[in-house]
Amino acid sequence: MKIEELIVNDNYALQLWEERGLMPSPAPVIKQLENVTVSFLKYLKAINENSELDKPSKLEQVQRLVDQLPWDDFDTEEKEFLADVIAPAIESMGFNPWSII
C-alpha cells in the first residue's frame, strides 16, 4: 500500500476494530491515533520523496520518526494497531518495518 493511500484512508474505522476482535477505543483516542498516523505518514512521504537522501539516511530518519511517535499515550492494543497501520508505509520504502517499529 502506498503512503498516499494510507493518508486518505480511515485507518481506524469502527469495523476495523471489530475485525481485530477489539472493542473500539473512545472517540478521542481514535481521533488521536488518526492524527498521529496522518502526521507520521506525511513526514514519511517527505522523507521518501527527498532525492538528496541516500537509503541509509532515509532509514535513519524513518527510525527517528518512529521513535518520536507518542507510543506511551496508547494502550497495548492501540500501539499494535498503530504499528500495523504504519508498517505497510515503511515497507513501501523498501525497509523491514518490524526491525524499526
mmCIF file of N, CA and C in Angstrom:
data_model
loop_
_atom_site.group_PDB
_atom_site.id
_atom_site.type_symbol
_atom_site.label_atom_id
_atom_site.label_comp_id
_atom_site.label_asym_id
_atom_site.label_seq_id
_atom_site.Cartn_x
_atom_site.Cartn_y
_atom_site.Cartn_z
ATOM 1 N N MET A 1 0.847 -1.186 0.000
ATOM 2 C CA MET A 1 0.000 0.000 0.000
ATOM 3 C C MET A 1 0.887 1.242 0.000
ATOM 4 N N LYS A 2 0.498 2.202 -0.788
ATOM 5 C CA LYS A 2 1.283 3.413 -0.884
ATOM 6 C C LYS A 2 0.977 4.359 0.277
ATOM 7 N N ILE A 3 1.950 5.167 0.587
ATOM 8 C CA ILE A 3 1.830 6.107 1.706
ATOM 9 C C ILE A 3 0.619 7.018 1.501
ATOM 10 N N GLU A 4 0.448 7.511 0.282
ATOM 11 C CA GLU A 4 -0.649 8.432 -0.009
ATOM 12 C C GLU A 4 -2.016 7.783 0.271
ATOM 13 N N GLU A 5 -2.156 6.506 -0.053
ATOM 14 C CA GLU A 5 -3.413 5.795 0.207
ATOM 15 C C GLU A 5 -3.708 5.747 1.703
ATOM 16 N N LEU A 6 -2.684 5.497 2.488
ATOM 17 C CA LEU A 6 -2.872 5.419 3.941
ATOM 18 C C LEU A 6 -3.231 6.780 4.531
ATOM 19 N N ILE A 7 -2.721 7.842 3.933
ATOM 20 C CA ILE A 7 -3.024 9.190 4.431
ATOM 21 C C ILE A 7 -4.515 9.473 4.306
ATOM 22 N N VAL A 8 -5.129 9.048 3.212
ATOM 23 C CA VAL A 8 -6.539 9.363 2.985
ATOM 24 C C VAL A 8 -7.495 8.298 3.532
ATOM 25 N N ASN A 9 -6.977 7.137 3.893
ATOM 26 C CA ASN A 9 -7.823 6.071 4.447
ATOM 27 C C ASN A 9 -8.369 6.433 5.826
ATOM 28 N N ASP A 10 -9.468 5.801 6.179
ATOM 29 C CA ASP A 10 -9.967 5.854 7.553
ATOM 30 C C ASP A 10 -9.356 4.629 8.242
ATOM 31 N N ASN A 11 -8.131 4.793 8.720
ATOM 32 C CA ASN A 11 -7.325 3.675 9.221
ATOM 33 C C ASN A 11 -7.825 3.067 10.520
ATOM 34 N N TYR A 12 -8.706 3.777 11.206
ATOM 35 C CA TYR A 12 -9.199 3.296 12.497
ATOM 36 C C TYR A 12 -10.727 3.253 12.526
ATOM 37 N N ALA A 13 -11.327 2.918 11.383
ATOM 38 C CA ALA A 13 -12.784 2.803 11.293
ATOM 39 C C ALA A 13 -13.278 1.739 12.277
ATOM 40 N N LEU A 14 -14.481 1.928 12.781
ATOM 41 C CA LEU A 14 -15.023 1.024 13.798
ATOM 42 C C LEU A 14 -15.010 -0.434 13.360
ATOM 43 N N GLN A 15 -15.335 -0.709 12.088
ATOM 44 C CA GLN A 15 -15.354 -2.110 11.650
ATOM 45 C C GLN A 15 -13.957 -2.731 11.682
ATOM 46 N N LEU A 16 -12.916 -1.908 11.552
ATOM 47 C CA LEU A 16 -11.549 -2.446 11.613
ATOM 48 C C LEU A 16 -11.201 -2.892 13.033
ATOM 49 N N TRP A 17 -11.753 -2.214 14.031
ATOM 50 C CA TRP A 17 -11.550 -2.642 15.419
ATOM 51 C C TRP A 17 -12.221 -4.004 15.615
ATOM 52 N N GLU A 18 -13.440 -4.111 15.097
ATOM 53 C CA GLU A 18 -14.194 -5.354 15.238
ATOM 54 C C GLU A 18 -13.482 -6.506 14.531
ATOM 55 N N GLU A 19 -12.915 -6.247 13.351
ATOM 56 C CA GLU A 19 -12.180 -7.274 12.615
ATOM 57 C C GLU A 19 -10.976 -7.773 13.409
ATOM 58 N N ARG A 20 -10.419 -6.914 14.247
ATOM 59 C CA ARG A 20 -9.278 -7.281 15.086
ATOM 60 C C ARG A 20 -9.732 -7.955 16.383
ATOM 61 N N GLY A 21 -11.051 -8.045 16.588
ATOM 62 C CA GLY A 21 -11.576 -8.636 17.808
ATOM 63 C C GLY A 21 -11.453 -7.712 19.007
ATOM 64 N N LEU A 22 -11.463 -6.407 18.743
ATOM 65 C CA LEU A 22 -11.285 -5.419 19.813
ATOM 66 C C LEU A 22 -12.526 -4.554 19.966
ATOM 67 N N MET A 23 -12.739 -4.120 21.193
ATOM 68 C CA MET A 23 -13.719 -3.071 21.435
ATOM 69 C C MET A 23 -13.048 -1.763 21.009
ATOM 70 N N PRO A 24 -13.741 -0.924 20.235
ATOM 71 C CA PRO A 24 -13.126 0.343 19.823
ATOM 72 C C PRO A 24 -12.751 1.198 21.028
ATOM 73 N N SER A 25 -11.631 1.871 20.900
ATOM 74 C CA SER A 25 -11.221 2.823 21.929
ATOM 75 C C SER A 25 -12.179 4.008 21.903
ATOM 76 N N PRO A 26 -12.162 4.832 22.958
ATOM 77 C CA PRO A 26 -13.015 6.030 22.961
ATOM 78 C C PRO A 26 -12.705 6.934 21.761
ATOM 79 N N ALA A 27 -13.711 7.657 21.299
ATOM 80 C CA ALA A 27 -13.579 8.514 20.114
ATOM 81 C C ALA A 27 -12.370 9.454 20.171
ATOM 82 N N PRO A 28 -12.091 10.108 21.322
ATOM 83 C CA PRO A 28 -10.919 10.995 21.347
ATOM 84 C C PRO A 28 -9.599 10.241 21.118
ATOM 85 N N VAL A 29 -9.525 9.004 21.577
ATOM 86 C CA VAL A 29 -8.308 8.203 21.377
ATOM 87 C C VAL A 29 -8.182 7.813 19.907
ATOM 88 N N ILE A 30 -9.299 7.435 19.297
ATOM 89 C CA ILE A 30 -9.284 7.088 17.874
ATOM 90 C C ILE A 30 -8.868 8.313 17.059
ATOM 91 N N LYS A 31 -9.385 9.476 17.415
ATOM 92 C CA LYS A 31 -9.023 10.716 16.722
ATOM 93 C C LYS A 31 -7.528 10.994 16.880
ATOM 94 N N GLN A 32 -6.989 10.772 18.080
ATOM 95 C CA GLN A 32 -5.561 10.979 18.302
ATOM 96 C C GLN A 32 -4.737 9.989 17.472
ATOM 97 N N LEU A 33 -5.170 8.734 17.435
ATOM 98 C CA LEU A 33 -4.475 7.742 16.614
ATOM 99 C C LEU A 33 -4.456 8.179 15.151
ATOM 100 N N GLU A 34 -5.588 8.628 14.654
ATOM 101 C CA GLU A 34 -5.670 9.059 13.257
ATOM 102 C C GLU A 34 -4.773 10.266 13.004
ATOM 103 N N ASN A 35 -4.807 11.250 13.905
ATOM 104 C CA ASN A 35 -3.974 12.445 13.743
ATOM 105 C C ASN A 35 -2.486 12.095 13.761
ATOM 106 N N VAL A 36 -2.089 11.252 14.704
ATOM 107 C CA VAL A 36 -0.694 10.832 14.824
ATOM 108 C C VAL A 36 -0.271 10.087 13.556
ATOM 109 N N THR A 37 -1.145 9.223 13.083
ATOM 110 C CA THR A 37 -0.838 8.424 11.888
ATOM 111 C C THR A 37 -0.686 9.300 10.656
ATOM 112 N N VAL A 38 -1.620 10.199 10.431
ATOM 113 C CA VAL A 38 -1.562 11.064 9.247
ATOM 114 C C VAL A 38 -0.318 11.951 9.297
ATOM 115 N N SER A 39 -0.021 12.503 10.442
ATOM 116 C CA SER A 39 1.177 13.330 10.579
ATOM 117 C C SER A 39 2.432 12.504 10.284
ATOM 118 N N PHE A 40 2.511 11.314 10.864
ATOM 119 C CA PHE A 40 3.635 10.420 10.628
ATOM 120 C C PHE A 40 3.780 10.126 9.135
ATOM 121 N N LEU A 41 2.668 9.786 8.497
ATOM 122 C CA LEU A 41 2.703 9.414 7.083
ATOM 123 C C LEU A 41 3.120 10.583 6.196
ATOM 124 N N LYS A 42 2.711 11.783 6.533
ATOM 125 C CA LYS A 42 3.119 12.959 5.746
ATOM 126 C C LYS A 42 4.622 13.183 5.861
ATOM 127 N N TYR A 43 5.174 13.045 7.059
ATOM 128 C CA TYR A 43 6.623 13.163 7.226
ATOM 129 C C TYR A 43 7.340 12.030 6.499
ATOM 130 N N LEU A 44 6.784 10.830 6.587
ATOM 131 C CA LEU A 44 7.371 9.671 5.920
ATOM 132 C C LEU A 44 7.407 9.889 4.405
ATOM 133 N N LYS A 45 6.336 10.425 3.867
ATOM 134 C CA LYS A 45 6.265 10.707 2.434
ATOM 135 C C LYS A 45 7.345 11.715 2.040
ATOM 136 N N ALA A 46 7.532 12.741 2.852
ATOM 137 C CA ALA A 46 8.558 13.748 2.564
ATOM 138 C C ALA A 46 9.953 13.122 2.571
ATOM 139 N N ILE A 47 10.202 12.232 3.523
ATOM 140 C CA ILE A 47 11.492 11.540 3.573
ATOM 141 C C ILE A 47 11.655 10.695 2.311
ATOM 142 N N ASN A 48 10.637 9.966 1.961
ATOM 143 C CA ASN A 48 10.682 9.071 0.809
ATOM 144 C C ASN A 48 10.945 9.827 -0.488
ATOM 145 N N GLU A 49 10.377 11.018 -0.600
ATOM 146 C CA GLU A 49 10.494 11.793 -1.840
ATOM 147 C C GLU A 49 11.732 12.690 -1.881
ATOM 148 N N ASN A 50 12.502 12.719 -0.802
ATOM 149 C CA ASN A 50 13.701 13.555 -0.744
ATOM 150 C C ASN A 50 14.836 12.868 -1.497
ATOM 151 N N SER A 51 15.103 13.336 -2.696
ATOM 152 C CA SER A 51 16.116 12.711 -3.550
ATOM 153 C C SER A 51 17.545 12.984 -3.071
ATOM 154 N N GLU A 52 17.704 13.904 -2.144
ATOM 155 C CA GLU A 52 19.037 14.199 -1.624
ATOM 156 C C GLU A 52 19.493 13.190 -0.574
ATOM 157 N N LEU A 53 18.569 12.372 -0.084
ATOM 158 C CA LEU A 53 18.902 11.382 0.937
ATOM 159 C C LEU A 53 19.183 10.030 0.299
ATOM 160 N N ASP A 54 20.266 9.391 0.740
ATOM 161 C CA ASP A 54 20.510 8.022 0.292
ATOM 162 C C ASP A 54 19.720 7.082 1.202
ATOM 163 N N LYS A 55 19.705 5.787 0.857
ATOM 164 C CA LYS A 55 18.878 4.827 1.590
ATOM 165 C C LYS A 55 19.233 4.755 3.076
ATOM 166 N N PRO A 56 20.532 4.704 3.455
ATOM 167 C CA PRO A 56 20.858 4.678 4.892
ATOM 168 C C PRO A 56 20.373 5.933 5.635
ATOM 169 N N SER A 57 20.442 7.077 4.973
ATOM 170 C CA SER A 57 19.967 8.316 5.599
ATOM 171 C C SER A 57 18.455 8.293 5.773
ATOM 172 N N LYS A 58 17.766 7.754 4.775
ATOM 173 C CA LYS A 58 16.312 7.635 4.878
ATOM 174 C C LYS A 58 15.943 6.704 6.027
ATOM 175 N N LEU A 59 16.643 5.583 6.125
ATOM 176 C CA LEU A 59 16.378 4.637 7.203
ATOM 177 C C LEU A 59 16.573 5.299 8.565
ATOM 178 N N GLU A 60 17.629 6.067 8.701
ATOM 179 C CA GLU A 60 17.901 6.769 9.962
ATOM 180 C C GLU A 60 16.771 7.743 10.294
ATOM 181 N N GLN A 61 16.300 8.461 9.298
ATOM 182 C CA GLN A 61 15.220 9.425 9.538
ATOM 183 C C GLN A 61 13.898 8.716 9.858
ATOM 184 N N VAL A 62 13.643 7.597 9.191
ATOM 185 C CA VAL A 62 12.423 6.836 9.477
ATOM 186 C C VAL A 62 12.474 6.311 10.907
ATOM 187 N N GLN A 63 13.625 5.799 11.321
ATOM 188 C CA GLN A 63 13.768 5.292 12.687
ATOM 189 C C GLN A 63 13.519 6.409 13.702
ATOM 190 N N ARG A 64 14.062 7.569 13.443
ATOM 191 C CA ARG A 64 13.871 8.719 14.333
ATOM 192 C C ARG A 64 12.389 9.098 14.394
ATOM 193 N N LEU A 65 11.735 9.069 13.242
ATOM 194 C CA LEU A 65 10.313 9.404 13.170
ATOM 195 C C LEU A 65 9.477 8.410 13.972
ATOM 196 N N VAL A 66 9.776 7.126 13.854
ATOM 197 C CA VAL A 66 9.068 6.094 14.620
ATOM 198 C C VAL A 66 9.304 6.297 16.114
ATOM 199 N N ASP A 67 10.538 6.592 16.477
ATOM 200 C CA ASP A 67 10.869 6.792 17.891
ATOM 201 C C ASP A 67 10.135 7.990 18.494
ATOM 202 N N GLN A 68 9.792 8.959 17.665
ATOM 203 C CA GLN A 68 9.121 10.166 18.153
ATOM 204 C C GLN A 68 7.609 10.006 18.288
ATOM 205 N N LEU A 69 7.070 8.893 17.813
ATOM 206 C CA LEU A 69 5.631 8.670 17.966
ATOM 207 C C LEU A 69 5.273 8.586 19.451
ATOM 208 N N PRO A 70 4.102 9.081 19.832
ATOM 209 C CA PRO A 70 3.713 9.097 21.253
ATOM 210 C C PRO A 70 3.211 7.730 21.728
ATOM 211 N N TRP A 71 4.075 6.727 21.647
ATOM 212 C CA TRP A 71 3.689 5.360 21.998
ATOM 213 C C TRP A 71 3.085 5.271 23.396
ATOM 214 N N ASP A 72 3.615 6.042 24.336
ATOM 215 C CA ASP A 72 3.156 5.963 25.732
ATOM 216 C C ASP A 72 1.743 6.488 25.927
ATOM 217 N N ASP A 73 1.202 7.167 24.920
ATOM 218 C CA ASP A 73 -0.167 7.695 25.017
ATOM 219 C C ASP A 73 -1.224 6.621 24.771
ATOM 220 N N PHE A 74 -0.787 5.443 24.309
ATOM 221 C CA PHE A 74 -1.736 4.416 23.892
ATOM 222 C C PHE A 74 -1.549 3.122 24.673
ATOM 223 N N ASP A 75 -2.652 2.351 24.797
ATOM 224 C CA ASP A 75 -2.545 1.052 25.454
ATOM 225 C C ASP A 75 -1.977 0.030 24.455
ATOM 226 N N THR A 76 -1.791 -1.183 24.888
ATOM 227 C CA THR A 76 -1.124 -2.203 24.076
ATOM 228 C C THR A 76 -1.830 -2.435 22.745
ATOM 229 N N GLU A 77 -3.156 -2.603 22.771
ATOM 230 C CA GLU A 77 -3.886 -2.853 21.535
ATOM 231 C C GLU A 77 -3.797 -1.672 20.577
ATOM 232 N N GLU A 78 -3.854 -0.470 21.120
ATOM 233 C CA GLU A 78 -3.754 0.725 20.281
ATOM 234 C C GLU A 78 -2.363 0.837 19.665
ATOM 235 N N LYS A 79 -1.335 0.523 20.427
ATOM 236 C CA LYS A 79 0.039 0.538 19.897
ATOM 237 C C LYS A 79 0.179 -0.469 18.769
ATOM 238 N N GLU A 80 -0.378 -1.665 18.958
ATOM 239 C CA GLU A 80 -0.296 -2.700 17.924
ATOM 240 C C GLU A 80 -1.049 -2.266 16.669
ATOM 241 N N PHE A 81 -2.199 -1.644 16.855
ATOM 242 C CA PHE A 81 -2.995 -1.167 15.729
ATOM 243 C C PHE A 81 -2.196 -0.105 14.968
ATOM 244 N N LEU A 82 -1.621 0.850 15.684
ATOM 245 C CA LEU A 82 -0.811 1.896 15.075
ATOM 246 C C LEU A 82 0.350 1.280 14.297
ATOM 247 N N ALA A 83 1.042 0.347 14.895
ATOM 248 C CA ALA A 83 2.175 -0.305 14.230
ATOM 249 C C ALA A 83 1.715 -1.011 12.952
ATOM 250 N N ASP A 84 0.571 -1.693 13.035
ATOM 251 C CA ASP A 84 0.063 -2.407 11.860
ATOM 252 C C ASP A 84 -0.341 -1.453 10.736
ATOM 253 N N VAL A 85 -0.787 -0.255 11.091
ATOM 254 C CA VAL A 85 -1.193 0.723 10.076
ATOM 255 C C VAL A 85 0.027 1.337 9.398
ATOM 256 N N ILE A 86 1.059 1.665 10.159
ATOM 257 C CA ILE A 86 2.217 2.339 9.552
ATOM 258 C C ILE A 86 3.209 1.367 8.907
ATOM 259 N N ALA A 87 3.153 0.099 9.276
ATOM 260 C CA ALA A 87 4.111 -0.879 8.741
ATOM 261 C C ALA A 87 4.114 -0.947 7.211
ATOM 262 N N PRO A 88 2.947 -1.015 6.542
ATOM 263 C CA PRO A 88 2.983 -1.082 5.072
ATOM 264 C C PRO A 88 3.623 0.150 4.428
ATOM 265 N N ALA A 89 3.453 1.303 5.053
ATOM 266 C CA ALA A 89 4.055 2.525 4.510
ATOM 267 C C ALA A 89 5.578 2.450 4.591
ATOM 268 N N ILE A 90 6.075 1.967 5.710
ATOM 269 C CA ILE A 90 7.524 1.811 5.871
ATOM 270 C C ILE A 90 8.037 0.760 4.889
ATOM 271 N N GLU A 91 7.288 -0.319 4.762
ATOM 272 C CA GLU A 91 7.671 -1.394 3.849
ATOM 273 C C GLU A 91 7.694 -0.904 2.401
ATOM 274 N N SER A 92 6.783 0.008 2.047
ATOM 275 C CA SER A 92 6.736 0.528 0.683
ATOM 276 C C SER A 92 8.001 1.312 0.325
ATOM 277 N N MET A 93 8.762 1.706 1.344
ATOM 278 C CA MET A 93 10.020 2.414 1.118
ATOM 279 C C MET A 93 11.193 1.436 0.979
ATOM 280 N N GLY A 94 10.910 0.149 1.130
ATOM 281 C CA GLY A 94 11.960 -0.853 0.982
ATOM 282 C C GLY A 94 12.622 -1.253 2.283
ATOM 283 N N PHE A 95 12.005 -0.904 3.410
ATOM 284 C CA PHE A 95 12.563 -1.244 4.717
ATOM 285 C C PHE A 95 11.700 -2.299 5.404
ATOM 286 N N ASN A 96 12.308 -3.064 6.287
ATOM 287 C CA ASN A 96 11.576 -4.017 7.103
ATOM 288 C C ASN A 96 10.984 -3.254 8.289
ATOM 289 N N PRO A 97 9.667 -3.052 8.299
ATOM 290 C CA PRO A 97 9.084 -2.239 9.370
ATOM 291 C C PRO A 97 9.273 -2.837 10.751
ATOM 292 N N TRP A 98 9.322 -4.159 10.832
ATOM 293 C CA TRP A 98 9.381 -4.809 12.149
ATOM 294 C C TRP A 98 10.781 -4.731 12.756
ATOM 295 N N SER A 99 11.760 -4.298 11.986
ATOM 296 C CA SER A 99 13.083 -4.062 12.567
ATOM 297 C C SER A 99 13.209 -2.612 13.035
ATOM 298 N N ILE A 100 12.198 -1.798 12.692
ATOM 299 C CA ILE A 100 12.214 -0.360 13.014
ATOM 300 C C ILE A 100 11.231 -0.042 14.135
ATOM 301 N N ILE A 101 10.030 -0.637 14.047
ATOM 302 C CA ILE A 101 8.962 -0.295 14.994
ATOM 303 C C ILE A 101 9.236 -0.943 16.334
#
